[in-house]
CSV table of C-alpha atoms in Angstrom, one decimal:
chain,number,residue,atom,x,y,z
A,1,MET,CA,14.6,-45.1,-11.9
A,2,PRO,CA,18.4,-47.5,-13.9
A,3,ASN,CA,21.6,-45.9,-13.7
A,4,GLY,CA,23.4,-44.7,-16.8
A,5,VAL,CA,22.3,-43.7,-20.4
A,6,ALA,CA,20.5,-45.4,-23.1
A,7,LYS,CA,22.9,-47.2,-25.9
A,8,GLN,CA,20.9,-45.6,-28.5
A,9,ASN,CA,22.1,-42.3,-26.7
A,10,LEU,CA,25.8,-42.6,-26.2
A,11,PRO,CA,27.8,-40.5,-28.3
A,12,SER,CA,29.7,-42.0,-31.6
A,13,LYS,CA,32.1,-41.4,-34.1
A,14,ILE,CA,33.4,-42.6,-37.6
A,15,CYS,CA,36.3,-44.5,-37.7
A,16,PRO,CA,38.6,-42.9,-40.7
A,17,ALA,CA,40.2,-46.0,-41.5
A,18,CYS,CA,37.2,-48.7,-42.1
A,19,GLY,CA,34.3,-45.4,-42.4
A,20,ARG,CA,32.0,-47.6,-39.4
A,21,PRO,CA,30.3,-46.2,-37.0
A,22,PHE,CA,31.6,-46.7,-33.5
A,23,THR,CA,30.2,-45.9,-30.2
A,24,TRP,CA,31.2,-44.5,-26.6
A,25,ARG,CA,32.8,-46.7,-24.3
A,26,LYS,CA,33.4,-46.9,-20.4
A,27,LYS,CA,37.2,-47.2,-20.8
A,28,TRP,CA,37.4,-44.7,-23.2
A,29,ALA,CA,35.6,-42.2,-21.0
A,30,ARG,CA,38.8,-40.3,-20.0
A,31,ASP,CA,39.9,-39.9,-23.5
A,32,TRP,CA,37.0,-39.3,-25.6
A,33,ASP,CA,38.0,-36.6,-27.1
A,34,GLN,CA,41.3,-38.1,-28.0
A,35,VAL,CA,39.7,-41.5,-29.4
A,36,VAL,CA,39.9,-41.7,-33.4
A,37,TYR,CA,40.0,-45.0,-34.4
A,38,CYS,CA,37.8,-48.0,-33.6
A,39,SER,CA,39.9,-50.9,-33.1
A,40,ASP,CA,43.9,-51.6,-32.8
A,41,THR,CA,43.9,-53.1,-36.3
A,42,CYS,CA,42.2,-49.6,-38.2
A,43,ARG,CA,44.3,-47.7,-35.4
A,44,LYS,CA,47.5,-49.7,-37.4
A,45,LYS,CA,46.0,-49.4,-40.7
A,46,ARG,CA,46.0,-45.7,-40.6
């Protein structure tokens, strides 16, 4: 049995700056609740 979760089963959010959906990344594992923007560019645009 493979480890992990299928990509379609990962949590996702909508970026308020660009309106596009983005999915969970391993580097956001500790602070997924605080992640708001999909990228640094969108975070700067806010």
